[in-house]
Amino acid sequence: MEERAPRLLLALLLLCLFGALALQYVCPGSRCQLLRALRPPRADPYRAEDESPARFVPRFNFSARDLLRRVDFNIKGDDLMVFLHIQKTGGTTFGRHLVRNIQLEQPCECRAGQKKCTCHRPGKRETWLFSRFSTGWSCGLHADWTELTNCVPAVVDSKKEAKRRPSRNFYYITILRDPVSRYLSEWRHVQRGATWKASLHVCDGRSPTTEELPSCYTGDDWSGCSLTEFMDCPYNLANNRQVRMLSDLSLVGCYNLSVMPEEQRNKVLLDSAKENLKRMAFFGLTEFQRKTQYLFEKTFNMNFIAPFTQYNSTRASSVEIDEQTQNQIETLNFLDMELYDYAKDLFLQRYQYMRQKEHQEARRKRQEQRKILKAKQDRNKEQSDDNSTTDYIGNVERWR
């Protein structure tokens, strides 16, 4: 019995060796499905960060022009990047990336203890970035699309400079977030004492009256308010905030709700927000940090030093709500819900489109390199053949 054990072990080893050789013969290289299945999968750094399938079925039809986002941002010239910062979308984190985490010939100068950084163009004493952390709230606290598009040109250029530099390009960028998470995050922020009273809400040259935009609270702030109180205020700007921040409010009479019926007003606002978002140079999504980084880098041809980090644990995520409350929040933010579905679809389609373009470009370069290598090999072969012929003729001459 003891003598049979080594023989049995040897027979098993030989059988495994034979099987491996046979498998390599029948299924060579990397084409074998079985061998591929046995290999550990390669990690995709751009995997869907919200654990949804990496491939998705698009709901909206976008043209190649809508999907391709590559702008010739001239940081040494007059071009200006304008960051539209919507409350509680992760804009503070992204804004810090812009001033601290981009590889630049002349990096932004950020001093300890100061909120603002100096982001000058190479060789010039003027900024290339209009944002909270570079220029401060120059157009008002959390200025929206209506405010920024009217204010920014006047802030960065005097009338004389505007005439001298008519070719200045303004590239608007922003970050969006899942509406329910964003709403809960804003409630928690307000609960801790945030008011955003310094926001101007300028539209058509003026701020709204108290009748047009009543306050949800009577004291200095709304700290300590419950989620129910927060949701019950009909004037709460947290409702559908992302649509309001991205639309052209002058199309609906600004904050005057009597200009048109509510249903018509909502449609105009949503259509305007979608169109402005689609035409922006870039937008990212809080739920997809690595994809946001990738698309920004491809759009502006700028690279970040350190990769973005996906934080799935936030103050909003720690709030436990029942299904009924979730449905109520979605109803209050029904325009934001539709905008976010549109934005997410466009964002993921842009990501896939850019990745396909990247793979096609890499394939084209490999093909070009193979052509160059083959041409070089052919030239070397021709030279070798010529040398052989010359040597043969020379030997014939000597033999004579």
PDB file of N, CA and C in Angstrom, residues 289-346:
ATOM      1  N   GLN A 289     -16.761  59.932  -9.474  1.00  0.00           N
ATOM      2  CA  GLN A 289     -15.591  60.790  -9.329  1.00  0.00           C
ATOM      3  C   GLN A 289     -14.498  60.488 -10.360  1.00  0.00           C
ATOM      4  N   ARG A 290     -14.171  59.207 -10.563  1.00  0.00           N
ATOM      5  CA  ARG A 290     -13.093  58.868 -11.502  1.00  0.00           C
ATOM      6  C   ARG A 290     -13.485  59.184 -12.940  1.00  0.00           C
ATOM      7  N   LYS A 291     -14.740  58.948 -13.289  1.00  0.00           N
ATOM      8  CA  LYS A 291     -15.201  59.293 -14.636  1.00  0.00           C
ATOM      9  C   LYS A 291     -15.227  60.805 -14.818  1.00  0.00           C
ATOM     10  N   THR A 292     -15.591  61.536 -13.762  1.00  0.00           N
ATOM     11  CA  THR A 292     -15.561  62.997 -13.809  1.00  0.00           C
ATOM     12  C   THR A 292     -14.144  63.486 -14.067  1.00  0.00           C
ATOM     13  N   GLN A 293     -13.186  62.903 -13.365  1.00  0.00           N
ATOM     14  CA  GLN A 293     -11.784  63.265 -13.575  1.00  0.00           C
ATOM     15  C   GLN A 293     -11.356  62.969 -15.009  1.00  0.00           C
ATOM     16  N   TYR A 294     -11.696  61.789 -15.498  1.00  0.00           N
ATOM     17  CA  TYR A 294     -11.304  61.366 -16.844  1.00  0.00           C
ATOM     18  C   TYR A 294     -11.865  62.329 -17.900  1.00  0.00           C
ATOM     19  N   LEU A 295     -13.162  62.646 -17.809  1.00  0.00           N
ATOM     20  CA  LEU A 295     -13.783  63.493 -18.816  1.00  0.00           C
ATOM     21  C   LEU A 295     -13.245  64.925 -18.758  1.00  0.00           C
ATOM     22  N   PHE A 296     -12.955  65.419 -17.558  1.00  0.00           N
ATOM     23  CA  PHE A 296     -12.371  66.761 -17.464  1.00  0.00           C
ATOM     24  C   PHE A 296     -10.998  66.780 -18.133  1.00  0.00           C
ATOM     25  N   GLU A 297     -10.175  65.786 -17.847  1.00  0.00           N
ATOM     26  CA  GLU A 297      -8.834  65.735 -18.421  1.00  0.00           C
ATOM     27  C   GLU A 297      -8.883  65.655 -19.937  1.00  0.00           C
ATOM     28  N   LYS A 298      -9.814  64.860 -20.477  1.00  0.00           N
ATOM     29  CA  LYS A 298      -9.926  64.725 -21.923  1.00  0.00           C
ATOM     30  C   LYS A 298     -10.498  65.987 -22.551  1.00  0.00           C
ATOM     31  N   THR A 299     -11.399  66.664 -21.846  1.00  0.00           N
ATOM     32  CA  THR A 299     -12.033  67.858 -22.386  1.00  0.00           C
ATOM     33  C   THR A 299     -11.056  69.019 -22.493  1.00  0.00           C
ATOM     34  N   PHE A 300     -10.299  69.251 -21.431  1.00  0.00           N
ATOM     35  CA  PHE A 300      -9.425  70.430 -21.372  1.00  0.00           C
ATOM     36  C   PHE A 300      -7.949  70.116 -21.628  1.00  0.00           C
ATOM     37  N   ASN A 301      -7.640  68.837 -21.848  1.00  0.00           N
ATOM     38  CA  ASN A 301      -6.245  68.437 -22.040  1.00  0.00           C
ATOM     39  C   ASN A 301      -5.386  68.897 -20.861  1.00  0.00           C
ATOM     40  N   MET A 302      -5.938  68.736 -19.664  1.00  0.00           N
ATOM     41  CA  MET A 302      -5.233  69.017 -18.419  1.00  0.00           C
ATOM     42  C   MET A 302      -5.268  67.759 -17.567  1.00  0.00           C
ATOM     43  N   ASN A 303      -4.210  67.471 -16.873  1.00  0.00           N
ATOM     44  CA  ASN A 303      -4.146  66.266 -16.044  1.00  0.00           C
ATOM     45  C   ASN A 303      -4.062  66.631 -14.569  1.00  0.00           C
ATOM     46  N   PHE A 304      -4.761  65.843 -13.766  1.00  0.00           N
ATOM     47  CA  PHE A 304      -4.688  66.022 -12.315  1.00  0.00           C
ATOM     48  C   PHE A 304      -3.492  65.250 -11.764  1.00  0.00           C
ATOM     49  N   ILE A 305      -2.943  65.737 -10.681  1.00  0.00           N
ATOM     50  CA  ILE A 305      -1.776  65.115 -10.068  1.00  0.00           C
ATOM     51  C   ILE A 305      -2.171  63.842  -9.325  1.00  0.00           C
ATOM     52  N   ALA A 306      -3.186  63.936  -8.483  1.00  0.00           N
ATOM     53  CA  ALA A 306      -3.670  62.793  -7.699  1.00  0.00           C
ATOM     54  C   ALA A 306      -5.065  62.415  -8.168  1.00  0.00           C
ATOM     55  N   PRO A 307      -5.389  61.117  -8.168  1.00  0.00           N
ATOM     56  CA  PRO A 307      -6.717  60.684  -8.625  1.00  0.00           C
ATOM     57  C   PRO A 307      -7.813  61.118  -7.671  1.00  0.00           C
ATOM     58  N   PHE A 308      -9.008  61.315  -8.215  1.00  0.00           N
ATOM     59  CA  PHE A 308     -10.166  61.652  -7.397  1.00  0.00           C
ATOM     60  C   PHE A 308     -10.561  60.448  -6.548  1.00  0.00           C
ATOM     61  N   THR A 309     -11.154  60.716  -5.414  1.00  0.00           N
ATOM     62  CA  THR A 309     -11.586  59.658  -4.500  1.00  0.00           C
ATOM     63  C   THR A 309     -13.100  59.650  -4.412  1.00  0.00           C
ATOM     64  N   GLN A 310     -13.674  58.448  -4.487  1.00  0.00           N
ATOM     65  CA  GLN A 310     -15.125  58.301  -4.379  1.00  0.00           C
ATOM     66  C   GLN A 310     -15.520  58.135  -2.919  1.00  0.00           C
ATOM     67  N   TYR A 311     -16.234  59.117  -2.386  1.00  0.00           N
ATOM     68  CA  TYR A 311     -16.716  59.040  -1.007  1.00  0.00           C
ATOM     69  C   TYR A 311     -18.189  58.662  -1.023  1.00  0.00           C
ATOM     70  N   ASN A 312     -18.489  57.433  -0.639  1.00  0.00           N
ATOM     71  CA  ASN A 312     -19.872  56.976  -0.611  1.00  0.00           C
ATOM     72  C   ASN A 312     -20.527  57.208   0.744  1.00  0.00           C
ATOM     73  N   SER A 313     -19.715  57.582   1.729  1.00  0.00           N
ATOM     74  CA  SER A 313     -20.247  57.854   3.062  1.00  0.00           C
ATOM     75  C   SER A 313     -20.251  59.364   3.288  1.00  0.00           C
ATOM     76  N   THR A 314     -21.440  59.956   3.320  1.00  0.00           N
ATOM     77  CA  THR A 314     -21.594  61.394   3.521  1.00  0.00           C
ATOM     78  C   THR A 314     -22.636  61.639   4.597  1.00  0.00           C
ATOM     79  N   ARG A 315     -22.804  62.920   4.961  1.00  0.00           N
ATOM     80  CA  ARG A 315     -23.838  63.248   5.947  1.00  0.00           C
ATOM     81  C   ARG A 315     -25.218  62.875   5.423  1.00  0.00           C
ATOM     82  N   ALA A 316     -25.420  63.053   4.115  1.00  0.00           N
ATOM     83  CA  ALA A 316     -26.721  62.706   3.537  1.00  0.00           C
ATOM     84  C   ALA A 316     -26.955  61.210   3.574  1.00  0.00           C
ATOM     85  N   SER A 317     -25.894  60.430   3.340  1.00  0.00           N
ATOM     86  CA  SER A 317     -26.060  58.974   3.321  1.00  0.00           C
ATOM     87  C   SER A 317     -26.350  58.419   4.714  1.00  0.00           C
ATOM     88  N   SER A 318     -25.999  59.199   5.747  1.00  0.00           N
ATOM     89  CA  SER A 318     -26.244  58.738   7.112  1.00  0.00           C
ATOM     90  C   SER A 318     -27.684  59.010   7.567  1.00  0.00           C
ATOM     91  N   VAL A 319     -28.441  59.759   6.755  1.00  0.00           N
ATOM     92  CA  VAL A 319     -29.826  60.063   7.087  1.00  0.00           C
ATOM     93  C   VAL A 319     -30.708  58.905   6.639  1.00  0.00           C
ATOM     94  N   GLU A 320     -31.383  58.299   7.577  1.00  0.00           N
ATOM     95  CA  GLU A 320     -32.278  57.191   7.250  1.00  0.00           C
ATOM     96  C   GLU A 320     -33.701  57.718   7.054  1.00  0.00           C
ATOM     97  N   ILE A 321     -34.262  57.480   5.882  1.00  0.00           N
ATOM     98  CA  ILE A 321     -35.621  57.922   5.590  1.00  0.00           C
ATOM     99  C   ILE A 321     -36.431  56.735   5.087  1.00  0.00           C
ATOM    100  N   ASP A 322     -37.727  56.775   5.332  1.00  0.00           N
ATOM    101  CA  ASP A 322     -38.568  55.683   4.856  1.00  0.00           C
ATOM    102  C   ASP A 322     -38.966  55.938   3.399  1.00  0.00           C
ATOM    103  N   GLU A 323     -39.632  54.961   2.814  1.00  0.00           N
ATOM    104  CA  GLU A 323     -39.987  55.040   1.392  1.00  0.00           C
ATOM    105  C   GLU A 323     -40.930  56.201   1.117  1.00  0.00           C
ATOM    106  N   GLN A 324     -41.844  56.455   2.037  1.00  0.00           N
ATOM    107  CA  GLN A 324     -42.789  57.554   1.844  1.00  0.00           C
ATOM    108  C   GLN A 324     -42.077  58.905   1.798  1.00  0.00           C
ATOM    109  N   THR A 325     -41.117  59.110   2.721  1.00  0.00           N
ATOM    110  CA  THR A 325     -40.353  60.365   2.744  1.00  0.00           C
ATOM    111  C   THR A 325     -39.521  60.510   1.470  1.00  0.00           C
ATOM    112  N   GLN A 326     -38.924  59.416   1.026  1.00  0.00           N
ATOM    113  CA  GLN A 326     -38.145  59.454  -0.215  1.00  0.00           C
ATOM    114  C   GLN A 326     -39.030  59.868  -1.389  1.00  0.00           C
ATOM    115  N   ASN A 327     -40.219  59.304  -1.449  1.00  0.00           N
ATOM    116  CA  ASN A 327     -41.141  59.656  -2.531  1.00  0.00           C
ATOM    117  C   ASN A 327     -41.542  61.124  -2.463  1.00  0.00           C
ATOM    118  N   GLN A 328     -41.703  61.637  -1.250  1.00  0.00           N
ATOM    119  CA  GLN A 328     -42.065  63.047  -1.084  1.00  0.00           C
ATOM    120  C   GLN A 328     -40.928  63.953  -1.580  1.00  0.00           C
ATOM    121  N   ILE A 329     -39.694  63.577  -1.245  1.00  0.00           N
ATOM    122  CA  ILE A 329     -38.540  64.372  -1.689  1.00  0.00           C
ATOM    123  C   ILE A 329     -38.428  64.334  -3.213  1.00  0.00           C
ATOM    124  N   GLU A 330     -38.651  63.176  -3.799  1.00  0.00           N
ATOM    125  CA  GLU A 330     -38.603  63.062  -5.253  1.00  0.00           C
ATOM    126  C   GLU A 330     -39.696  63.896  -5.911  1.00  0.00           C
ATOM    127  N   THR A 331     -40.864  63.952  -5.284  1.00  0.00           N
ATOM    128  CA  THR A 331     -41.957  64.762  -5.818  1.00  0.00           C
ATOM    129  C   THR A 331     -41.622  66.247  -5.746  1.00  0.00           C
ATOM    130  N   LEU A 332     -41.052  66.678  -4.614  1.00  0.00           N
ATOM    131  CA  LEU A 332     -40.656  68.073  -4.468  1.00  0.00           C
ATOM    132  C   LEU A 332     -39.569  68.459  -5.470  1.00  0.00           C
ATOM    133  N   ASN A 333     -38.772  67.481  -5.872  1.00  0.00           N
ATOM    134  CA  ASN A 333     -37.648  67.729  -6.776  1.00  0.00           C
ATOM    135  C   ASN A 333     -37.855  67.023  -8.116  1.00  0.00           C
ATOM    136  N   PHE A 334     -39.095  67.008  -8.587  1.00  0.00           N
ATOM    137  CA  PHE A 334     -39.397  66.244  -9.803  1.00  0.00           C
ATOM    138  C   PHE A 334     -38.672  66.786 -11.026  1.00  0.00           C
ATOM    139  N   LEU A 335     -38.417  68.092 -11.075  1.00  0.00           N
ATOM    140  CA  LEU A 335     -37.655  68.657 -12.193  1.00  0.00           C
ATOM    141  C   LEU A 335     -36.185  68.248 -12.103  1.00  0.00           C
ATOM    142  N   ASP A 336     -35.640  68.303 -10.903  1.00  0.00           N
ATOM    143  CA  ASP A 336     -34.246  67.863 -10.706  1.00  0.00           C
ATOM    144  C   ASP A 336     -34.088  66.384 -11.013  1.00  0.00           C
ATOM    145  N   MET A 337     -35.107  65.574 -10.674  1.00  0.00           N
ATOM    146  CA  MET A 337     -35.037  64.141 -10.954  1.00  0.00           C
ATOM    147  C   MET A 337     -34.941  63.899 -12.461  1.00  0.00           C
ATOM    148  N   GLU A 338     -35.735  64.638 -13.220  1.00  0.00           N
ATOM    149  CA  GLU A 338     -35.704  64.475 -14.680  1.00  0.00           C
ATOM    150  C   GLU A 338     -34.405  65.012 -15.265  1.00  0.00           C
ATOM    151  N   LEU A 339     -33.946  66.137 -14.727  1.00  0.00           N
ATOM    152  CA  LEU A 339     -32.676  66.696 -15.201  1.00  0.00           C
ATOM    153  C   LEU A 339     -31.526  65.739 -14.915  1.00  0.00           C
ATOM    154  N   TYR A 340     -31.521  65.142 -13.727  1.00  0.00           N
ATOM    155  CA  TYR A 340     -30.413  64.250 -13.369  1.00  0.00           C
ATOM    156  C   TYR A 340     -30.420  62.996 -14.242  1.00  0.00           C
ATOM    157  N   ASP A 341     -31.584  62.442 -14.543  1.00  0.00           N
ATOM    158  CA  ASP A 341     -31.646  61.291 -15.449  1.00  0.00           C
ATOM    159  C   ASP A 341     -31.060  61.646 -16.805  1.00  0.00           C
ATOM    160  N   TYR A 342     -31.397  62.828 -17.288  1.00  0.00           N
ATOM    161  CA  TYR A 342     -30.866  63.324 -18.561  1.00  0.00           C
ATOM    162  C   TYR A 342     -29.348  63.509 -18.471  1.00  0.00           C
ATOM    163  N   ALA A 343     -28.898  64.141 -17.392  1.00  0.00           N
ATOM    164  CA  ALA A 343     -27.467  64.419 -17.211  1.00  0.00           C
ATOM    165  C   ALA A 343     -26.661  63.133 -17.078  1.00  0.00           C
ATOM    166  N   LYS A 344     -27.182  62.174 -16.322  1.00  0.00           N
ATOM    167  CA  LYS A 344     -26.474  60.917 -16.123  1.00  0.00           C
ATOM    168  C   LYS A 344     -26.338  60.158 -17.435  1.00  0.00           C
ATOM    169  N   ASP A 345     -27.403  60.155 -18.222  1.00  0.00           N
ATOM    170  CA  ASP A 345     -27.367  59.479 -19.514  1.00  0.00           C
ATOM    171  C   ASP A 345     -26.341  60.132 -20.433  1.00  0.00           C
ATOM    172  N   LEU A 346     -26.356  61.465 -20.505  1.00  0.00           N
ATOM    173  CA  LEU A 346     -25.402  62.195 -21.335  1.00  0.00           C
ATOM    174  C   LEU A 346     -23.976  61.992 -20.836  1.00  0.00           C
TER     175      LEU A 346
END
